[in-house]
Short mmCIF file of C-alpha atoms and ligand atoms in Angstrom, two decimals:
data_model
loop_
_atom_site.label_atom_id
_atom_site.label_comp_id
_atom_site.label_asym_id
_atom_site.label_seq_id
_atom_site.Cartn_x
_atom_site.Cartn_y
_atom_site.Cartn_z
CA MET A 1 -30.06 -93.46 -59.25
CA GLY A 2 -30.59 -94.28 -62.92
CA SER A 3 -32.80 -96.39 -65.13
CA ARG A 4 -32.80 -99.05 -67.82
CA LEU A 5 -35.04 -99.62 -70.83
CA ILE A 6 -37.07 -102.80 -70.33
CA GLY A 7 -39.70 -102.54 -73.08
CA TYR A 8 -40.78 -100.65 -76.16
CA GLY A 9 -43.59 -100.66 -78.70
CA SER A 10 -45.17 -98.57 -81.41
CA TYR A 11 -48.36 -98.20 -83.39
CA LEU A 12 -48.90 -96.72 -86.84
CA PRO A 13 -52.36 -96.30 -88.36
CA GLU A 14 -53.12 -98.59 -91.29
CA LYS A 15 -53.65 -95.90 -93.94
CA ILE A 16 -50.48 -94.82 -95.77
CA MET A 17 -50.62 -91.45 -97.53
CA THR A 18 -48.04 -91.22 -100.32
CA ASN A 19 -46.66 -88.16 -102.09
CA GLN A 20 -48.56 -89.36 -105.15
CA ASP A 21 -51.78 -89.24 -103.11
CA PHE A 22 -51.03 -85.56 -102.38
CA GLU A 23 -50.42 -84.91 -106.09
CA LYS A 24 -54.06 -85.88 -106.67
CA ILE A 25 -55.53 -83.41 -104.15
CA MET A 26 -53.25 -80.34 -104.27
CA ASP A 27 -50.73 -78.46 -106.40
CA THR A 28 -47.61 -80.38 -105.39
CA THR A 29 -45.24 -83.03 -106.75
CA ASP A 30 -43.46 -86.07 -105.41
CA GLU A 31 -40.22 -84.48 -106.62
CA TRP A 32 -40.78 -81.24 -104.58
CA ILE A 33 -41.67 -83.13 -101.41
CA VAL A 34 -38.76 -85.58 -101.65
CA GLN A 35 -36.22 -82.90 -102.56
CA ARG A 36 -37.29 -80.40 -99.84
CA THR A 37 -38.15 -82.87 -97.05
CA GLY A 38 -36.98 -86.43 -97.80
CA MET A 39 -40.54 -87.64 -97.12
CA HIS A 40 -42.22 -90.35 -99.20
CA ASN A 41 -45.00 -91.71 -96.99
CA ARG A 42 -46.83 -90.89 -93.79
CA HIS A 43 -49.54 -92.75 -91.84
CA PHE A 44 -52.95 -91.12 -91.45
CA ALA A 45 -55.26 -92.20 -88.63
CA ALA A 46 -58.85 -93.07 -89.50
CA ASP A 47 -61.47 -90.40 -88.74
CA ASN A 48 -62.71 -92.34 -85.72
CA GLU A 49 -59.20 -93.19 -84.46
CA THR A 50 -58.14 -90.91 -81.57
CA VAL A 51 -54.81 -89.98 -80.01
CA VAL A 52 -55.79 -92.23 -77.09
CA ASP A 53 -56.32 -95.14 -79.51
CA LEU A 54 -52.82 -94.64 -80.92
CA ALA A 55 -51.23 -94.19 -77.47
CA ALA A 56 -53.00 -97.19 -75.93
CA ALA A 57 -52.03 -99.45 -78.85
CA ALA A 58 -48.33 -98.48 -78.53
CA ALA A 59 -48.47 -98.83 -74.72
CA ALA A 60 -50.04 -102.31 -74.97
CA ARG A 61 -47.24 -103.42 -77.31
CA ALA A 62 -44.55 -102.01 -74.99
CA LEU A 63 -46.11 -103.87 -72.03
CA GLU A 64 -46.19 -107.09 -74.05
CA ASN A 65 -42.56 -106.54 -75.06
CA ALA A 66 -41.58 -106.08 -71.40
CA GLY A 67 -43.75 -109.01 -70.21
CA LEU A 68 -45.69 -106.68 -67.88
CA THR A 69 -49.25 -105.48 -67.32
CA ILE A 70 -50.32 -101.87 -66.81
CA ASP A 71 -50.50 -102.44 -63.04
CA ASP A 72 -46.73 -103.10 -63.04
CA ILE A 73 -46.22 -99.48 -64.15
CA ASP A 74 -45.86 -96.82 -61.42
CA MET A 75 -46.32 -93.73 -63.58
CA VAL A 76 -47.28 -92.82 -67.16
CA VAL A 77 -45.92 -89.70 -68.87
CA CYS A 78 -47.40 -88.98 -72.29
CA ALA A 79 -45.94 -86.47 -74.76
CA THR A 80 -48.76 -85.17 -76.93
CA THR A 81 -50.12 -81.90 -78.27
CA SER A 82 -52.98 -83.23 -80.38
CA SER A 83 -55.46 -84.74 -77.93
CA GLU A 84 -59.08 -84.38 -79.06
CA LEU A 85 -60.16 -83.77 -75.46
CA ASP A 86 -58.86 -80.88 -73.36
CA PHE A 87 -59.16 -83.14 -70.32
CA PRO A 88 -58.46 -85.59 -68.87
CA SER A 89 -54.91 -86.26 -70.05
CA VAL A 90 -54.16 -88.91 -72.67
CA GLY A 91 -51.97 -90.62 -70.03
CA VAL A 92 -54.93 -91.11 -67.69
CA GLN A 93 -57.14 -92.31 -70.54
CA VAL A 94 -54.49 -94.89 -71.45
CA LEU A 95 -54.62 -96.20 -67.86
CA GLY A 96 -58.38 -96.61 -68.24
CA ARG A 97 -58.08 -98.28 -71.65
CA LEU A 98 -55.55 -100.79 -70.38
CA GLY A 99 -57.57 -101.57 -67.26
CA ALA A 100 -55.23 -100.18 -64.61
CA SER A 101 -56.60 -100.74 -61.12
CA ARG A 102 -54.00 -99.33 -58.74
CA SER A 103 -54.38 -95.53 -59.06
CA GLN A 104 -50.87 -94.87 -60.36
CA PRO A 105 -50.21 -91.27 -61.53
CA ALA A 106 -50.43 -90.32 -65.22
CA PHE A 107 -50.13 -86.99 -66.99
CA ASP A 108 -49.33 -85.36 -70.35
CA VAL A 109 -46.41 -83.18 -71.37
CA ARG A 110 -47.11 -80.55 -74.04
CA GLY A 111 -43.77 -79.87 -75.68
CA ALA A 112 -44.80 -80.07 -79.36
CA CYS A 113 -42.01 -81.81 -81.33
CA THR A 114 -39.69 -81.62 -78.30
CA GLY A 115 -42.38 -83.28 -76.17
CA TYR A 116 -40.69 -86.67 -75.90
CA ILE A 117 -37.44 -85.05 -74.71
CA TYR A 118 -39.42 -83.10 -72.08
CA ALA A 119 -41.06 -86.41 -71.07
CA LEU A 120 -37.65 -88.11 -70.80
CA HIS A 121 -36.48 -85.15 -68.69
CA CYS A 122 -39.42 -85.70 -66.29
CA ALA A 123 -38.78 -89.45 -66.13
CA ARG A 124 -35.09 -88.89 -65.38
CA ALA A 125 -35.95 -86.50 -62.55
CA PHE A 126 -38.41 -88.95 -61.00
CA PHE A 127 -35.84 -91.75 -61.14
CA ALA A 128 -33.16 -89.47 -59.69
CA ALA A 129 -35.50 -88.59 -56.83
CA GLY A 130 -36.14 -92.29 -56.24
CA MET A 131 -39.89 -91.68 -56.44
CA HIS A 132 -41.02 -94.27 -58.98
CA HIS A 133 -39.72 -97.73 -59.88
CA ARG A 134 -41.18 -98.15 -63.39
CA ILE A 135 -42.18 -95.35 -65.72
CA MET A 136 -43.91 -95.69 -69.08
CA LEU A 137 -43.18 -92.88 -71.53
CA ILE A 138 -45.54 -92.47 -74.48
CA GLY A 139 -45.27 -90.17 -77.50
CA ALA A 140 -48.58 -90.05 -79.41
CA GLU A 141 -49.89 -87.63 -82.03
CA LYS A 142 -52.71 -87.34 -84.51
CA MET A 143 -51.19 -84.44 -86.47
CA THR A 144 -53.78 -84.88 -89.22
CA ARG A 145 -56.23 -83.14 -86.83
CA PHE A 146 -54.37 -79.92 -87.65
CA LEU A 147 -53.83 -80.35 -91.38
CA ASP A 148 -55.25 -77.81 -93.81
CA PHE A 149 -55.32 -79.36 -97.27
CA ASN A 150 -55.50 -75.85 -98.72
CA ASP A 151 -52.01 -75.16 -97.33
CA ARG A 152 -49.55 -77.26 -99.33
CA SER A 153 -46.56 -75.89 -97.39
CA THR A 154 -47.62 -77.69 -94.17
CA ALA A 155 -50.11 -80.41 -95.21
CA VAL A 156 -47.47 -82.70 -96.69
CA LEU A 157 -45.15 -82.55 -93.66
CA PHE A 158 -46.95 -84.45 -90.91
CA GLY A 159 -48.13 -87.93 -90.01
CA ASP A 160 -49.81 -89.82 -87.16
CA GLY A 161 -48.42 -92.48 -84.83
CA ALA A 162 -47.36 -93.44 -81.34
CA GLY A 163 -44.46 -95.06 -79.53
CA ALA A 164 -44.00 -96.19 -75.94
CA LEU A 165 -40.92 -96.92 -73.82
CA ILE A 166 -40.82 -98.55 -70.38
CA PHE A 167 -37.94 -97.67 -68.05
CA GLU A 168 -37.18 -99.33 -64.72
CA HIS A 169 -35.12 -97.94 -61.87
CA SER A 170 -31.48 -99.09 -61.90
CA SER A 171 -28.60 -98.44 -59.54
CA SER A 172 -26.36 -97.82 -62.58
CA GLY A 173 -26.10 -94.24 -63.82
CA TYR A 174 -24.80 -95.46 -67.19
CA SER A 175 -27.91 -97.12 -68.63
CA GLY A 176 -31.40 -95.99 -69.56
CA ILE A 177 -31.94 -92.23 -69.46
CA ILE A 178 -28.42 -91.03 -68.70
CA ASP A 179 -28.84 -87.30 -69.22
CA THR A 180 -31.35 -84.77 -70.55
CA VAL A 181 -31.41 -81.06 -71.31
CA VAL A 182 -34.50 -79.03 -72.26
CA MET A 183 -34.86 -75.40 -73.26
CA ALA A 184 -37.51 -72.95 -74.47
CA ASP A 185 -37.71 -69.46 -75.93
CA GLY A 186 -41.25 -68.07 -75.87
CA ARG A 187 -40.18 -64.97 -77.80
CA GLU A 188 -40.13 -67.13 -80.95
CA PHE A 189 -43.82 -68.08 -80.60
CA ASP A 190 -44.80 -66.54 -83.97
CA MET A 191 -42.52 -68.83 -85.95
CA LEU A 192 -44.59 -71.98 -85.40
CA HIS A 193 -47.81 -72.44 -83.45
CA GLY A 194 -51.30 -73.89 -83.45
CA THR A 195 -54.16 -71.53 -84.28
CA PRO A 196 -57.49 -71.21 -82.39
CA ASP A 197 -59.20 -73.06 -85.28
CA HIS A 198 -56.77 -75.99 -84.88
CA LYS A 199 -54.50 -75.33 -87.86
CA ILE A 200 -50.71 -75.02 -88.14
CA SER A 201 -49.16 -71.58 -88.58
CA MET A 202 -45.52 -71.97 -89.61
CA ASN A 203 -42.82 -69.83 -91.14
CA GLY A 204 -41.03 -72.77 -92.80
CA PRO A 205 -37.73 -71.12 -93.82
CA GLU A 206 -37.29 -69.42 -90.39
CA THR A 207 -38.14 -72.67 -88.56
CA TYR A 208 -35.64 -74.45 -90.77
CA LYS A 209 -32.87 -71.97 -89.88
CA LYS A 210 -33.55 -72.34 -86.16
CA ALA A 211 -33.72 -76.13 -86.37
CA VAL A 212 -30.33 -76.53 -88.05
CA THR A 213 -28.72 -74.44 -85.28
CA LEU A 214 -30.60 -75.48 -82.15
CA MET A 215 -30.54 -79.29 -82.56
CA PRO A 216 -26.74 -79.44 -83.00
CA GLU A 217 -26.34 -76.93 -80.12
CA ALA A 218 -28.41 -79.11 -77.79
CA ALA A 219 -26.48 -82.20 -78.94
CA SER A 220 -23.10 -80.52 -78.32
CA TYR A 221 -24.24 -79.23 -74.92
CA ILE A 222 -25.36 -82.64 -73.67
CA MET A 223 -22.20 -84.38 -74.91
CA GLU A 224 -20.07 -81.78 -73.10
CA HIS A 225 -22.25 -82.12 -69.98
CA ALA A 226 -21.85 -85.91 -70.04
CA GLY A 227 -18.11 -85.65 -70.77
CA ILE A 228 -18.29 -87.56 -74.05
CA THR A 229 -17.50 -86.87 -77.71
CA ALA A 230 -19.20 -87.82 -80.97
CA ASP A 231 -16.99 -90.92 -81.14
CA ASN A 232 -18.64 -92.32 -77.99
CA VAL A 233 -22.13 -92.09 -79.50
CA ASP A 234 -23.35 -95.11 -81.47
CA TRP A 235 -26.49 -93.58 -83.00
CA ILE A 236 -28.22 -90.24 -83.28
CA ILE A 237 -32.01 -90.15 -83.44
CA PRO A 238 -32.83 -86.55 -84.34
CA HIS A 239 -36.39 -85.25 -84.35
CA GLN A 240 -37.72 -86.38 -87.73
CA ALA A 241 -38.87 -83.06 -89.18
CA ASN A 242 -37.03 -82.93 -92.48
CA LEU A 243 -34.16 -84.96 -94.01
CA ARG A 244 -32.25 -81.80 -94.95
CA ILE A 245 -32.37 -80.57 -91.34
CA ILE A 246 -31.13 -83.99 -90.17
CA GLN A 247 -28.27 -84.04 -92.70
CA SER A 248 -27.23 -80.47 -91.94
CA GLY A 249 -27.19 -81.18 -88.19
CA ALA A 250 -25.10 -84.30 -88.67
CA GLN A 251 -22.63 -82.35 -90.78
CA ARG A 252 -22.32 -79.57 -88.16
CA LEU A 253 -21.62 -82.17 -85.46
CA GLY A 254 -19.22 -84.15 -87.64
CA PHE A 255 -21.37 -87.28 -87.43
CA PRO A 256 -21.25 -89.71 -90.37
CA LEU A 257 -24.71 -90.14 -91.93
CA GLU A 258 -24.47 -93.91 -91.31
CA LYS A 259 -24.89 -93.18 -87.59
CA ILE A 260 -28.21 -91.38 -88.03
CA VAL A 261 -31.55 -93.17 -87.67
CA VAL A 262 -33.91 -91.84 -90.35
CA THR A 263 -37.65 -92.54 -90.40
CA VAL A 264 -38.85 -89.21 -91.82
CA ASP A 265 -39.03 -90.91 -95.24
CA ARG A 266 -41.70 -93.36 -94.02
CA HIS A 267 -43.41 -91.59 -91.06
CA ALA A 268 -42.94 -87.85 -91.95
CA ASN A 269 -43.08 -85.54 -88.91
CA THR A 270 -45.06 -87.14 -86.08
CA SER A 271 -44.14 -84.33 -83.63
CA GLY A 272 -44.11 -85.60 -80.02
CA ALA A 273 -44.15 -89.22 -81.21
CA SER A 274 -41.24 -88.85 -83.63
CA GLY A 275 -38.24 -89.92 -81.55
CA VAL A 276 -40.06 -92.68 -79.69
CA LEU A 277 -41.38 -94.12 -82.94
CA ALA A 278 -37.93 -93.89 -84.52
CA LEU A 279 -36.32 -95.74 -81.60
CA SER A 280 -38.97 -98.49 -81.76
CA TYR A 281 -38.40 -98.78 -85.51
CA ALA A 282 -34.61 -99.03 -85.05
CA LEU A 283 -34.96 -101.69 -82.33
CA ASP A 284 -37.53 -103.69 -84.32
CA ASN A 285 -35.23 -103.72 -87.34
CA GLY A 286 -32.06 -104.64 -85.43
CA ILE A 287 -30.45 -101.30 -86.30
CA ILE A 288 -29.83 -100.34 -82.66
CA LYS A 289 -28.49 -103.05 -80.37
CA LYS A 290 -28.34 -103.58 -76.64
CA GLY A 291 -25.62 -101.58 -74.90
CA GLN A 292 -25.46 -98.85 -77.54
CA LEU A 293 -25.50 -95.14 -76.68
CA ILE A 294 -28.11 -92.99 -78.40
CA LEU A 295 -28.08 -89.20 -78.73
CA TYR A 296 -31.54 -87.73 -79.11
CA PRO A 297 -31.74 -84.04 -80.19
CA ALA A 298 -35.11 -82.37 -80.89
CA PHE A 299 -36.73 -79.00 -81.49
CA GLY A 300 -40.24 -77.73 -82.03
CA SER A 301 -42.93 -75.14 -81.56
CA GLY A 302 -42.38 -72.73 -78.69
CA LEU A 303 -39.68 -72.64 -79.59
CA THR A 304 -38.65 -75.61 -77.51
CA TRP A 305 -35.56 -77.70 -77.96
CA GLY A 306 -33.37 -80.16 -76.10
CA ALA A 307 -31.53 -83.48 -76.14
CA ALA A 308 -31.28 -86.77 -74.27
CA LEU A 309 -28.65 -89.47 -73.93
CA ILE A 310 -29.99 -93.00 -73.64
CA ARG A 311 -28.15 -96.30 -73.33
CA ILE A 312 -30.25 -99.20 -74.59
N1 LIG B 1 -45.35 -78.48 -103.13
C1 LIG B 1 -44.87 -77.67 -104.07
N2 LIG B 1 -44.44 -76.42 -103.81
C2 LIG B 1 -44.51 -75.99 -102.54
C3 LIG B 1 -45.02 -76.80 -101.49
C4 LIG B 1 -45.46 -78.09 -101.83
N3 LIG B 1 -45.95 -78.97 -100.93
N4 LIG B 1 -44.97 -76.09 -100.35
C5 LIG B 1 -44.44 -74.90 -100.64
N5 LIG B 1 -44.16 -74.84 -101.96
C6 LIG B 1 -43.59 -73.72 -102.71
C7 LIG B 1 -43.80 -72.38 -102.05
O1 LIG B 1 -45.09 -71.88 -102.34
C8 LIG B 1 -42.68 -71.56 -102.66
O2 LIG B 1 -43.11 -71.16 -103.95
P1 LIG B 1 -42.74 -69.68 -104.48
O3 LIG B 1 -41.23 -69.64 -104.52
O4 LIG B 1 -43.39 -69.66 -105.82
O5 LIG B 1 -43.34 -68.73 -103.48
C9 LIG B 1 -41.56 -72.57 -102.84
O6 LIG B 1 -42.17 -73.87 -102.76
C10 LIG B 1 -40.48 -72.43 -101.78
O7 LIG B 1 -41.10 -72.39 -100.50
P2 LIG B 1 -40.24 -72.32 -99.18
O8 LIG B 1 -41.17 -72.33 -98.00
O9 LIG B 1 -39.21 -71.25 -99.25
O10 LIG B 1 -39.52 -73.74 -99.29
P3 LIG B 1 -38.38 -74.34 -98.40
O11 LIG B 1 -37.26 -74.74 -99.24
O12 LIG B 1 -38.09 -73.49 -97.19
O13 LIG B 1 -39.06 -75.69 -97.89
C11 LIG B 1 -40.11 -76.51 -95.89
C12 LIG B 1 -40.24 -75.63 -97.13
C13 LIG B 1 -39.95 -77.96 -96.35
C14 LIG B 1 -41.37 -76.37 -95.08
C15 LIG B 1 -38.86 -76.09 -95.09
O14 LIG B 1 -38.87 -74.69 -94.89
C16 LIG B 1 -38.81 -76.76 -93.75
O15 LIG B 1 -38.65 -77.96 -93.66
N6 LIG B 1 -38.88 -75.97 -92.68
C17 LIG B 1 -38.89 -76.54 -91.32
C18 LIG B 1 -40.25 -77.05 -91.04
C19 LIG B 1 -40.29 -77.88 -89.79
O16 LIG B 1 -39.38 -78.60 -89.49
N7 LIG B 1 -41.43 -77.83 -89.13
C20 LIG B 1 -41.68 -78.66 -88.02
C21 LIG B 1 -41.23 -78.04 -86.76
S1 LIG B 1 -41.52 -79.07 -85.43
C22 LIG B 1 -43.02 -78.80 -84.69
O17 LIG B 1 -43.04 -78.46 -83.50
C23 LIG B 1 -44.31 -78.96 -85.45
#
């Protein structure tokens, strides 16, 4: 039993924070940020805008795109690590926001930047088990909650946003979420984690080294598992952490850069929302077309890493 993508949507907060805006508040330059990360802009949520606001806005757009209402959805899986409330889950709050009335299940997946791959992994398993007909997958983050403007090495890297995808059960195993693989190594906790006072602790160079190895490894593993080669893949949507990491990964896999979807320049790193936002962007702009095969590698705090294969 497989699935097919029947709707998508995204939401980005109105405020755009440019590299030049950072130049005014800390010791940094547009040149440093662009050269080291490929980032130009990121969206910053308003102070009173919550992760649930972002998630619900993206979910509403995905429902509109699919021509459905929230009661047509059988389960909501939300990838997020930045919820303001410890409970209930963002997924359940989205049900409330959108007026769901049929008690369908909803929960969050905390996989940091690999969160949306973990969420896809869950959705694939539920489809394979034949347990749910329509699943909405949301990636939503307000990373600005964690930013320390006294730490220039992390403050410039992140942005806020949300994306939502709706998958429906299909008898074809060759559409929708075709395959997923997720991994974790808790021994690497120190490299990148949240602190008790809600800040980001990151060893940038070490994280970089891991990222350029683990994303290509996950991509190679899933291609081998699915019995395909790079030539069969139409687009790669890597986790949008840093343009240099993306380019290095593409080179290791022998993928031409023209096959890579890049949004890190405009959204920066939106963690668990990154890949879902990037797919929405690519669909909205006619970059990815129906029938195409997408390879989705990601990595993040944990360390966690993984990949998914999706046919649109
Ligand atoms: N502006 C100007 N200079 C800066 C800035 C800044 N914003 N930030 C750091 N620097 C300085 C440093 O202080 C250092 O100066 P020094 O040599 O005088 O000490 C110099 O730049 C070099 O610093 P490095 O950290 O070695 O720079 P590097 O080339 O490694 O780039 C970066 C830093 C961009 C963070 C890179 O290491 C990286 O992208 N790492 C991966 C980060 C990542 O992907 N994180 C997300 C993981 S996903 C998740 O789950 C959240």
